Structure formats: structure tokens, C-alpha cells
Short mmCIF file of C-alpha atoms and ligand atoms in Angstrom, two decimals:
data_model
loop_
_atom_site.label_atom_id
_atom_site.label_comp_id
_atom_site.label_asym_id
_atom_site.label_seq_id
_atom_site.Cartn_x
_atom_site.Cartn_y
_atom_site.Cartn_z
CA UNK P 181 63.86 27.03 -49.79
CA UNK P 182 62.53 30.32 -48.63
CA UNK P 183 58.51 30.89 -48.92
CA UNK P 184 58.18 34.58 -49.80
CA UNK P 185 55.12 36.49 -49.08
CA UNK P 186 54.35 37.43 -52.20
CA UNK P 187 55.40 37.40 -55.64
CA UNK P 188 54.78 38.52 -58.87
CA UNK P 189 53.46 35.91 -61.51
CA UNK P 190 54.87 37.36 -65.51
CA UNK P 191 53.98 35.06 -68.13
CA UNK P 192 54.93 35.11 -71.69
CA UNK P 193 52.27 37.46 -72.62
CA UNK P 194 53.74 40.08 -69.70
CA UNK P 195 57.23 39.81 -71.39
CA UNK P 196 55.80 40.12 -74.95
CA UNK P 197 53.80 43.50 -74.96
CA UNK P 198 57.05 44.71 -72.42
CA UNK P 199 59.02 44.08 -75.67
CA UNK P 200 56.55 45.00 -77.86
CA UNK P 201 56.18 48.50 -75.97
CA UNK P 202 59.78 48.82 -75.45
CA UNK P 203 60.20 48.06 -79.80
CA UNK P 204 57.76 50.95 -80.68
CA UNK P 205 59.63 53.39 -78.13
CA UNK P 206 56.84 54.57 -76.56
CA UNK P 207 58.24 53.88 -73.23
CA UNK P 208 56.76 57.49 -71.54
CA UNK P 209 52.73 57.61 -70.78
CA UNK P 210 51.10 57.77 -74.28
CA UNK P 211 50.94 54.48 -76.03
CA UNK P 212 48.15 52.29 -77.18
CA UNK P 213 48.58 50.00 -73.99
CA UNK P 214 47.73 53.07 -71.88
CA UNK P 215 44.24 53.43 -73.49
CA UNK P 216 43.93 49.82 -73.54
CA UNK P 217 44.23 49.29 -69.95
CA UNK P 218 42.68 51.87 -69.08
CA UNK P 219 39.42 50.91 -70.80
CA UNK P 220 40.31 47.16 -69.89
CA UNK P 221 40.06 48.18 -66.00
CA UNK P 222 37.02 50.35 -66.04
CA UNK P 223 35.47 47.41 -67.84
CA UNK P 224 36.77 44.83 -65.41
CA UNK P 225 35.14 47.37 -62.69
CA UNK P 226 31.96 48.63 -63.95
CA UNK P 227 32.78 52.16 -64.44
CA UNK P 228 32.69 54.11 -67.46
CA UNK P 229 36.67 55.03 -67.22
CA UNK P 230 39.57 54.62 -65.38
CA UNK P 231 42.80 56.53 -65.15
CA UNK P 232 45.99 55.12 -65.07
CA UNK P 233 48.50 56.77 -61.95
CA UNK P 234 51.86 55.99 -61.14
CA UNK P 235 50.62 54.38 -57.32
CA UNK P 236 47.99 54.10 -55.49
CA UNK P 237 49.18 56.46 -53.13
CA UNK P 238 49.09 58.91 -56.04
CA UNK P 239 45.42 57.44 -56.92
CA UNK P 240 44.30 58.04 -53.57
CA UNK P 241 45.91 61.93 -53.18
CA UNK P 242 44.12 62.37 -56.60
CA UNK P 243 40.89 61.49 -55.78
CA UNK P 244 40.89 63.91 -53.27
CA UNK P 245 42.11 66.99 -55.29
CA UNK P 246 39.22 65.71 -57.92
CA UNK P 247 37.01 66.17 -54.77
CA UNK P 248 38.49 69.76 -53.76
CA UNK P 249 39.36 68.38 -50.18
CA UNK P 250 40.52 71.03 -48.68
CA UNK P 251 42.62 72.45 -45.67
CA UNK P 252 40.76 72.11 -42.35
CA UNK P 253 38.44 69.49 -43.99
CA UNK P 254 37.82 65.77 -41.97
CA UNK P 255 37.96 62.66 -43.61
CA UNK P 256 36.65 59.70 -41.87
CA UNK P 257 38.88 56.73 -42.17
CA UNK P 258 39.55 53.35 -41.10
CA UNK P 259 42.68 53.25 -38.57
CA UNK P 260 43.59 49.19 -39.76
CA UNK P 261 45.04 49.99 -43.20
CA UNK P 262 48.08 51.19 -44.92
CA UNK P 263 49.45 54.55 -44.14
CA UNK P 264 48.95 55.55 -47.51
CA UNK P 265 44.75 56.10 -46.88
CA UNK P 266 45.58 58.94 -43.95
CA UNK P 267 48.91 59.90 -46.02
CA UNK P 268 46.85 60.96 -48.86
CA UNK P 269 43.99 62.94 -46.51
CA UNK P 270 46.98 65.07 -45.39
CA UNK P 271 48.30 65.91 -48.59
CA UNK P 272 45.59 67.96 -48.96
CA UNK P 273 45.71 69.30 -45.94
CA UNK P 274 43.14 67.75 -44.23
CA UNK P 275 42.45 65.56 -41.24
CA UNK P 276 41.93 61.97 -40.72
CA UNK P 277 39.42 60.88 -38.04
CA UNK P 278 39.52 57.31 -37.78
CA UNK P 279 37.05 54.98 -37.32
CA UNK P 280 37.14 51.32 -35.62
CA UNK P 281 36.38 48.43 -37.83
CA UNK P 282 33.36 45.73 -37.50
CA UNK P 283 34.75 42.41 -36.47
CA UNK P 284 32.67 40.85 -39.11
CA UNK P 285 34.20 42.33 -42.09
CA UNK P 286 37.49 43.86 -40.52
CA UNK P 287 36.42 46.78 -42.93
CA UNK P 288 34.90 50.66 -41.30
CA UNK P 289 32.11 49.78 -39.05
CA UNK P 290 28.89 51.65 -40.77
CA UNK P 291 27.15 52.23 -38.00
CA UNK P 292 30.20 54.15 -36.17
CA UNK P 293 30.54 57.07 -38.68
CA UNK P 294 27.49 58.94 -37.60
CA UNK P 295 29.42 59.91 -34.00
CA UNK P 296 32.31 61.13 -36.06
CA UNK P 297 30.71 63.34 -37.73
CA UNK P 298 31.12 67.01 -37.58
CA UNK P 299 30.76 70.33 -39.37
CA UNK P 300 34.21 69.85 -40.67
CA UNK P 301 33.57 66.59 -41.99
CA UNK P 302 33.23 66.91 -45.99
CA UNK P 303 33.62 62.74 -46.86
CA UNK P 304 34.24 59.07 -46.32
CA UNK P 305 37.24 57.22 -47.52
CA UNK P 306 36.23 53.15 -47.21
CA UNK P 307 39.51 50.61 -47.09
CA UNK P 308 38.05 46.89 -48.78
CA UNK P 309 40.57 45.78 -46.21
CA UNK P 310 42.83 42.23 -47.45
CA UNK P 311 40.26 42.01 -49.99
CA UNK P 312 37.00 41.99 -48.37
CA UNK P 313 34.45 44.78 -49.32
CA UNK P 314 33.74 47.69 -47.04
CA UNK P 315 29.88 47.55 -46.08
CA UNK P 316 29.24 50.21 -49.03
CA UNK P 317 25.33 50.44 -49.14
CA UNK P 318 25.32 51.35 -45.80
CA UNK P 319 28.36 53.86 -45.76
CA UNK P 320 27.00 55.64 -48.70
CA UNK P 321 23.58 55.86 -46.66
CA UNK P 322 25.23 57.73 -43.83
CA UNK P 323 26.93 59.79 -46.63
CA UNK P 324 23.80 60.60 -48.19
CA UNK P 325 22.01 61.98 -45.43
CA UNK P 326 25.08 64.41 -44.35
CA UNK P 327 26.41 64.98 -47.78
CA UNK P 328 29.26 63.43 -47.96
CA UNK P 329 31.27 62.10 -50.93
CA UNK P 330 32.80 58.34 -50.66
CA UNK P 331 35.62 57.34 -51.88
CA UNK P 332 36.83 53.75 -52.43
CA UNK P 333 40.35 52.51 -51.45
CA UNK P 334 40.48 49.18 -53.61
CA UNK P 335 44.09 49.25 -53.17
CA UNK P 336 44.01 45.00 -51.93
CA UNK P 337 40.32 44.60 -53.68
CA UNK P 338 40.90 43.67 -57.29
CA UNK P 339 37.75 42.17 -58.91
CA UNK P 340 35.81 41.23 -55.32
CA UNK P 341 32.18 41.73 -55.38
CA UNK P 342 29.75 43.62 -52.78
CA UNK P 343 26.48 42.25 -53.58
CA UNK P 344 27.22 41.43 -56.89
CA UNK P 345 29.19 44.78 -57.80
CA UNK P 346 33.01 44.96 -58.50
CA UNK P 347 34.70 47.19 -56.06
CA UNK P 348 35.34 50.18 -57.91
CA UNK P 349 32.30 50.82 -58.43
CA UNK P 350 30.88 51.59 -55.57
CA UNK P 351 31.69 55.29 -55.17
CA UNK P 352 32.24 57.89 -57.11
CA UNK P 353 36.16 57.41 -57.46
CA UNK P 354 37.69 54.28 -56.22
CA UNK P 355 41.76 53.78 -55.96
CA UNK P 356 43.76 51.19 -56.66
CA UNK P 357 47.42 49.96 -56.42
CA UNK P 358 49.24 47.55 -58.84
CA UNK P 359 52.10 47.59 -56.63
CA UNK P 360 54.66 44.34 -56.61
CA UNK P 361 52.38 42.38 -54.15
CA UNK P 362 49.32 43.10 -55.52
CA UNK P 363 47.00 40.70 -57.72
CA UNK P 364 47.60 42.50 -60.60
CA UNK P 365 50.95 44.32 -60.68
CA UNK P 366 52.76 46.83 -62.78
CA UNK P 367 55.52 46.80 -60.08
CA UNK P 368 54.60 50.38 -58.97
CA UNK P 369 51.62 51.36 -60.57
CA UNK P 370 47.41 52.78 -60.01
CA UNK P 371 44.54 53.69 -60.97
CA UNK P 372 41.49 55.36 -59.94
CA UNK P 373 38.06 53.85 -61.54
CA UNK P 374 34.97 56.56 -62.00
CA UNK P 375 31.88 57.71 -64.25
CA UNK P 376 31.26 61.61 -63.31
CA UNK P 377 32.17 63.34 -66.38
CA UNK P 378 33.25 66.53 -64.41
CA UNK P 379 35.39 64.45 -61.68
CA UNK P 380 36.71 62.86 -64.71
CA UNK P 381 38.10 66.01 -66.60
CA UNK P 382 39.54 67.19 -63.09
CA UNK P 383 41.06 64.50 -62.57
CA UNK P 384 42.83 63.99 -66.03
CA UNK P 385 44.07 67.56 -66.08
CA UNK P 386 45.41 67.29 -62.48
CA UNK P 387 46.76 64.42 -63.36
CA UNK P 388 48.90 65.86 -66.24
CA UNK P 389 50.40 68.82 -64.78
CA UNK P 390 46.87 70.82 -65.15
CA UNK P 391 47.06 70.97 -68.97
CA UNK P 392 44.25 72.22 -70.71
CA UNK P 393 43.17 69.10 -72.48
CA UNK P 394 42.13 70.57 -75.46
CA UNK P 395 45.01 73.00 -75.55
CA UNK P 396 48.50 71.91 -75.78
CA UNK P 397 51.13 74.16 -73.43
CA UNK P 398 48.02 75.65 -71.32
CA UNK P 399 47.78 75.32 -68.06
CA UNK P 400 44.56 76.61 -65.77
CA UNK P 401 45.67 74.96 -62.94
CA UNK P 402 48.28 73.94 -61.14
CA UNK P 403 48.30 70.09 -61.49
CA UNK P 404 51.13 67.07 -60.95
CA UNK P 405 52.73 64.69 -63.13
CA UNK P 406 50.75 61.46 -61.68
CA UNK P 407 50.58 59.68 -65.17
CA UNK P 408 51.49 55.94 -65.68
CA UNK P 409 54.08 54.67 -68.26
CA UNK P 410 52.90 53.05 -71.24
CA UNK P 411 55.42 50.25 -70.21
CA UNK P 412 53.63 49.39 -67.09
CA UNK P 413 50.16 49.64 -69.12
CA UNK P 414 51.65 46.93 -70.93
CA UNK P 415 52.42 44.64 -68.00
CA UNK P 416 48.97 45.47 -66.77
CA UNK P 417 47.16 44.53 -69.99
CA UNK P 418 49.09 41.18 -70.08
CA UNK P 419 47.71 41.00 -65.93
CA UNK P 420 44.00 41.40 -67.36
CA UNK P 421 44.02 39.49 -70.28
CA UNK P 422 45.01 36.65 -67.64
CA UNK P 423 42.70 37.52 -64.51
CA UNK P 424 40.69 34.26 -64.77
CA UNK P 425 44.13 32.25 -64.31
CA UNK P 426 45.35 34.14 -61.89
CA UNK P 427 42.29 34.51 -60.00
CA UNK P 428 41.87 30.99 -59.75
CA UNK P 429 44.76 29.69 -58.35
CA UNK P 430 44.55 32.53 -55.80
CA UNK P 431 41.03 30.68 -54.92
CA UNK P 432 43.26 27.38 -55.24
CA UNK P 433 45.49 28.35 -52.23
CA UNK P 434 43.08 30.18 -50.45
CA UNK P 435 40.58 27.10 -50.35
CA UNK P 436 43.68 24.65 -49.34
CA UNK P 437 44.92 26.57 -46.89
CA UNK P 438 41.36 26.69 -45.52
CA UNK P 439 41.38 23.01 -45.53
CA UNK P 440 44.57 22.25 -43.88
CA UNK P 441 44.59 25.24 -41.13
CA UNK P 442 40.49 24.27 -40.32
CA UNK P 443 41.54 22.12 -37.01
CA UNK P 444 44.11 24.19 -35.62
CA UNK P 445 42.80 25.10 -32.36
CA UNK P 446 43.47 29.52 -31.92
CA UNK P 447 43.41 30.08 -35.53
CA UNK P 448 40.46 32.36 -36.76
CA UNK P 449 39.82 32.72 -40.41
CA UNK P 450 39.43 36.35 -41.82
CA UNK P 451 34.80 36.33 -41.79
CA UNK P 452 33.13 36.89 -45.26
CA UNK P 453 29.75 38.69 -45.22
CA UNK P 454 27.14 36.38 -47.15
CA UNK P 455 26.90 40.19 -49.64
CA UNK P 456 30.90 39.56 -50.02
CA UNK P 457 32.77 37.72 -52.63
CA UNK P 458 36.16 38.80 -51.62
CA UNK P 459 39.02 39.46 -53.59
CA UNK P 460 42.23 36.61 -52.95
CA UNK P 461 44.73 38.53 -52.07
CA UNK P 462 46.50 37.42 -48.93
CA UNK P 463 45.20 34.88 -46.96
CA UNK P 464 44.51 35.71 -43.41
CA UNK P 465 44.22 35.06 -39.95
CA UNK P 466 44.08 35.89 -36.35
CA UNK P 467 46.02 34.10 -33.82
CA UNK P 468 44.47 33.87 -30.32
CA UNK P 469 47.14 33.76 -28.35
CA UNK P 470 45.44 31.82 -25.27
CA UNK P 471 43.95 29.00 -27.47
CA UNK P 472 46.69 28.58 -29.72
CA UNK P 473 49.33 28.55 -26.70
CA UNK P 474 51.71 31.18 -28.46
CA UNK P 475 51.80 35.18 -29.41
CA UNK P 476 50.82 35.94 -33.27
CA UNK P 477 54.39 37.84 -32.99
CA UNK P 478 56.38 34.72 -32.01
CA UNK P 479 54.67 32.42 -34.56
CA UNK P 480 55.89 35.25 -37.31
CA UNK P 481 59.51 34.93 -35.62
CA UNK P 482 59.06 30.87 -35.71
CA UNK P 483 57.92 30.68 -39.78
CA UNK P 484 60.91 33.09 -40.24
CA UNK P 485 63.57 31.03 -38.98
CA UNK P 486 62.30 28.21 -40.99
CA UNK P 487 62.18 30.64 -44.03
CA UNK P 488 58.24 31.64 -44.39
CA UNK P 489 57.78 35.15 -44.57
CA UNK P 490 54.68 36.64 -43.03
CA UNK P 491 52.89 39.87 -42.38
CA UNK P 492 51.42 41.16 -38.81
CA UNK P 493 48.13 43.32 -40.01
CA UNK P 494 48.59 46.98 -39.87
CA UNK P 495 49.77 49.01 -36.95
CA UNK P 496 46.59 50.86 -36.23
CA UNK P 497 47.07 54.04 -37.57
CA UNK P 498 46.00 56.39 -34.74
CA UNK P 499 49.07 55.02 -33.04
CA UNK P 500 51.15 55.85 -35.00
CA UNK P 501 53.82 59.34 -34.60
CA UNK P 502 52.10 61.82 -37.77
CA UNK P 503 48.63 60.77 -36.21
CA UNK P 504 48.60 59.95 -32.39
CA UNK P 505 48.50 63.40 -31.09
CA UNK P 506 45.60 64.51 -32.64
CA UNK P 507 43.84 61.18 -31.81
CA UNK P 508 44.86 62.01 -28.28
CA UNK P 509 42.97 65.22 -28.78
CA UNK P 510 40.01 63.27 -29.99
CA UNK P 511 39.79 60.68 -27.51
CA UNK P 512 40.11 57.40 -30.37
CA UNK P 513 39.08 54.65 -28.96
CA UNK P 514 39.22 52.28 -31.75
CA UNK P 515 39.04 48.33 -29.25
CA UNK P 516 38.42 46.34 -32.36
CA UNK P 517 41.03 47.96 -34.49
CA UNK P 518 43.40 47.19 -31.97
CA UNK P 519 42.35 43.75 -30.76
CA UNK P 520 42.75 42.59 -34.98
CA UNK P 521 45.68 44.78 -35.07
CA UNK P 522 47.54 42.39 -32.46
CA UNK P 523 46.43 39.19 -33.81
CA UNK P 524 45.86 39.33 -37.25
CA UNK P 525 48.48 37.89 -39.54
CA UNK P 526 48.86 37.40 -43.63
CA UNK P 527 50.22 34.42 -44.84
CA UNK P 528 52.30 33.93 -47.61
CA UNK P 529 49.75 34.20 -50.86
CA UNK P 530 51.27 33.73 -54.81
CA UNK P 531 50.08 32.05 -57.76
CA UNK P 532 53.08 29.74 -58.28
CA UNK P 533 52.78 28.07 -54.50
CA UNK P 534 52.34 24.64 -54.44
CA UNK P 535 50.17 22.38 -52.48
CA UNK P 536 53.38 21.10 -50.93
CA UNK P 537 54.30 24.65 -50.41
CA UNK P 538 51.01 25.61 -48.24
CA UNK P 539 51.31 22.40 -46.80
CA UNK P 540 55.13 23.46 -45.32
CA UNK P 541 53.97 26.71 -43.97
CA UNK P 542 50.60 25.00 -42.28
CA UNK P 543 53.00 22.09 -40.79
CA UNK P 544 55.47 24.90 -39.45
CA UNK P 545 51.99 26.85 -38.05
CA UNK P 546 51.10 23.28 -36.20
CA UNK P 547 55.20 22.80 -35.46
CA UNK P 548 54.77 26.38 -33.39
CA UNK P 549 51.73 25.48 -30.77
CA UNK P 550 54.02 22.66 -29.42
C1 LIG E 892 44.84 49.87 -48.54
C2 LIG E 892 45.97 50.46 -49.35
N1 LIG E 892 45.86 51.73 -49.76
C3 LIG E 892 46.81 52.32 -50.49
C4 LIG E 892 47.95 51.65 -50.86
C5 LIG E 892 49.02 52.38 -51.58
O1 LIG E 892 49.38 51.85 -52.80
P1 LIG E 892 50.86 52.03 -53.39
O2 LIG E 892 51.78 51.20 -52.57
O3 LIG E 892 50.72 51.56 -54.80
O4 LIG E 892 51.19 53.49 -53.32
C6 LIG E 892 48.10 50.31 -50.46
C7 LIG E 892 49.25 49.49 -50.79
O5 LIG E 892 50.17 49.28 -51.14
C8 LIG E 892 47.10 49.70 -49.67
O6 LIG E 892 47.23 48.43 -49.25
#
């Protein structure tokens, strides 16, 4: 029996507003589910709206055009995250300068930014990396005093807390994806979460090929079709209406798995800041390779054979071939980044794993040291 990484967990309720969307034929993106969720979410976030997008690649490259980034602007970015974060930077045709993480939160280290900073520099983008919350009172600070915007890539974040505050609500837009493995899932799906009245309206009309809201088959700009299907809104309203249940037995596994992997010598939980009530997404940890007696790469090659799938973190994205030359340029050198980067590993994290389940893949973890 093969332990998959992730999974999506569609109840009843998920199939029954599919069908009852799919019955009333409004299958494209207007619909009474797409209103629905998207007051559910900016609820569930603390924002006065939200807008539904078809990713959260879309949600991110969005946010930006609400922001008018702009050719030969810098955006400072975490390098451990999904491509997507620099993707969307260079869709508007602007730069990424990355930023090395703090080893206490795996999230943008605060007190690095100022460095980065330069002329060019017009905002922030911070990652609330495997579900722990960027350090946001203190990035906003440093964005205050140079005039910087912020924007919030919730993409792994859904419903975790920075001092008591959902991310989401931290910034002026945040972004988030619904995709397959996320907590809540539409299968592809995203949103971004804001209160500006002005970013708002920019962002709607981009977001529907620049129509003039108030003026069918006019168009003063040129915008994109980003929108969401009402068919997804209605998997995502079924995902809300059951956070509680499937936020809890995220906690469920999370807390056993804490249990049972607590005495393995080499194994390093992912840190929570005492501000942080992180979101469950996948449970994670670093591998020291001396203590534990084995690479974090083998042990992914070991669980695999016995059919557990696992995830190394994020290649750092400086590395990488669309980035590394002009991180070259700029001299990156991003140590903690790359010290997580080669250690870090997410386990297998779905609502429908059993005890017996987490209890396989920690056995096979303690199987691998000997
Ligand atoms: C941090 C982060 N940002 C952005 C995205 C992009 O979202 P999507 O896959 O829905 O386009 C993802 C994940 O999938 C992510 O993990």
C-alpha cells in the first residue's frame, strides 16, 4: 500500500454543490458559489474581499499588475520557495533579488532586506513558507520606512495566525493556491485576499480581460482572463464549510508524528515562533546527515522503495537556470537557504492517514539510520 504525499479529502458536501453547480449550468465563472466563496475566504482571512483566480501563480502575477510592478523594478524575495513567487516578479518584467531565510522561521529573514535594497527596489513579496508565517510586523517596518508595498504569498498558509492575525491579512494583497495538495483545494484554483478599494477595482478588471465593470463590452485596459469557475467555487465552499474538520486532523497527524519522530537522533522539527500558529500543511523536517548516519536524499530514495512518497524542500531558487546568472551578478549568498535547502524534507501529510499509517512511514524513517 503506497503512502502518497498528499491527497485531496471530498466529502459528500464537495460532490453535492459539484452537482448542484453542474444542474444549474453555470459551469463558467458567474454563479452564486463564486460570490459565496469569495466572501467565505475574505471572511475566513480578515479582509474585506477576496477574488477568486484560476492559480496561485495567476494570484501572485495579479497582485503585481494591481501594484503597477513594472519593467526594471526589484522585488525582494525569498530564494526557498516555489518557482512560482520569482515566476510571477518576471511576468511583469521585473527582477527578483532574493533574500536568505532565518533559521527560526525558515521564512525571509527581516533583518536582511535592508542590504538589498536599492533605488530600483519598489516592494516585498513574503513566502509563509510550509505554513509558518513570514515575520510580517517587522517586514512591513522595513517597507514602511523605504516605501515599499508587501505582498503576501499564502500559497501553503491557509488559516495560520501571526500574532493572532490570519495570513492574508497581513499586507495589502495576499495570494493563495487551492491547488491539488493544498489544505483547501479546488484542484487548480486561487485567490488573492485584500481591502484597498482602488487595488480592488484594478484587480477585478485585470482580472476579467480589463472590462469596464460598469460597462459591458468596454475595455480601458488591456487585462487577462484570470477568473475562477463557478465549479471550483463550489468545491471550495464545500472545503470552508468543513475547515474545522479538516483542520483538525491535519493537527491530528502533525501532533503524532511529533510524538513518534521526537527520539530519532538527526531529525529536526520545522521551529514555530511563540507569535506563530502555523498552518498544517506538510509536516516537516531536516535531516542532519552526520547525526542521523544517512543523506536526507537517500532516506527519500529508502521511503520510496517501500512506497512513501516524500518531498526534498525547494531547490533554492537563485540556483536555478532563469535566475542564477543574475544572482551571479549580484553576488547571492543565501548559507541558510541552502543549508535547509539540502536537508529539509516534507513528509507525507492528508486528512485520511491513519495512526497506523504515520506510524509505517516513522518505522521506515527509524528502518533507514540502521
Ligand atoms: C509558495 C507558493 N507560491 C505559489 C504557488 C503557486 O500556486 P499554483 O500551483 O496554484 O499556481 C505555490 C504552489 O503551488 C506555492 O507553494
Amino acid at each position: 500500500m503506497k503512502i502518497p504525499l498528499a491527497r485531496p479529502d471530498l466529502s459528500q458536501l464537495e460532490k453535492e454543490y459539484v452537482l448542484d453547480a453542474v444542474q444549474s449550468t453555470w459551469i463558467s465563472s458567474t454563479g452564486k458559489y463564486v460570490t459565496q466563496f469569495e466572501d467565505k475566504f475574505a471572511e475566513l482571512c480578515g479582509t474585506r474581499t477576496s477574488i477568486g483566480v484560476c492559480n496561485g501563480t495567476v494570484a501572485l502575477h495579479l497582485a503585481l499588475m494591481a501594484l503597477d510592478v513594472r519593467p526594471g523594478d526589484e522585488v525582494l524575495v525569498p530564494s526557498l520557495t516555489y518557482i512560482a513567487t520569482a515566476n510571477a516578479v518576471r511576468y511583469v518584467g521585473a527582477e527578483p533579488v532574493f533574500v536568505d531565510v532565518d533559521a527560526n522561521t525558515w521564512c525571509m529573514d527581516p533583518t536582511l532586506l535592508e542590504d538589498k535594497i536599492t533605488r530600483r527596489t519598489k516592494g516585498i513579496i513574503a513566502v509563509h513558507l510550509y505554513g509558518h508565517p513570514a515575520d510580517m510586523d517587522a517586514i512591513n517596518y522595513v517597507a514602511g520606512v523605504h516605501g515599499l508595498w508587501v505582498v503576501e504569498d499564502a500559497a501553503e498558509s491557509h488559516t495560520a495566525l501571526y500574532k493572532g492575525r490570519p495570513t492574508g491579512s497581513l499586507s495589502p494583497i495576499a495570494c493563495f493556491s487551492f491547488y491539488g495538495n493544498k489544505i483547501f483545494t479546488s484542484g487548480e484554483g486561487g485567490a488573492i485576499t485584500l481591502s484597498d478599494p482602488h487595488l480592488e477595482l484594478r484587480a477585478r478588471t485585470l482580472r476579467g480581460q480589463g472590462v469596464d465593470l460598469n460597462r459591458r463590452y468596454f475595455f480601458p485596459v488591456t487585462g487577462y482572463n484570470f477568473r475562477l469557475t463557478n465549479v471550483a467555487c463550489a468545491l471550495l465552499c464545500a472545503q470552508l464549510e468543513r475547515r474545522d474538520e479538516l483542520i483538525n486532523k491535519r493537527r491530528h497527524i502533525y501532533s503524532v508524528f511529533q510524538e513518534l519522530l521526537k527520539d530519532i537522533p538527526g531529525i529536526q522539527f520545522q521551529p514555530v515562533a511563540d507569535w506563530a500558529v502555523p498552518a498544517p500543511w506538510l509536516f516537516s523536517v531536516l535531516v542532519s546527515e552526520e547525526v542521523f548516519g544517512k543523506s536526507r536524499d537517500k532516506l527519500i530514495s529508502d521511503l520510496e522503495e517501500q512506497g512513501i512518497e516524500t518531498r526534498p524542500f525547494f531547490l533554492p531558487l537563485h540556483t536555478l537556470p532563469p535566475f542564477r546568472e543574475e544572482s551571479r551578478k549580484r553576488k547571492e549568498h543565501l548559507p541558510i537557504t541552502m543549508s535547509l535547502a539540502k536537508s529539509g524534507i516534507n513528509l507525507p501529510t492528508y486528512t485520511q492517514m491513519t495512526d497506523d499509517d504515520i506510524g509505517r512511514v516513522v518505522d521506515m524513517i527509524k528502518k533507514a539510520r540502521i
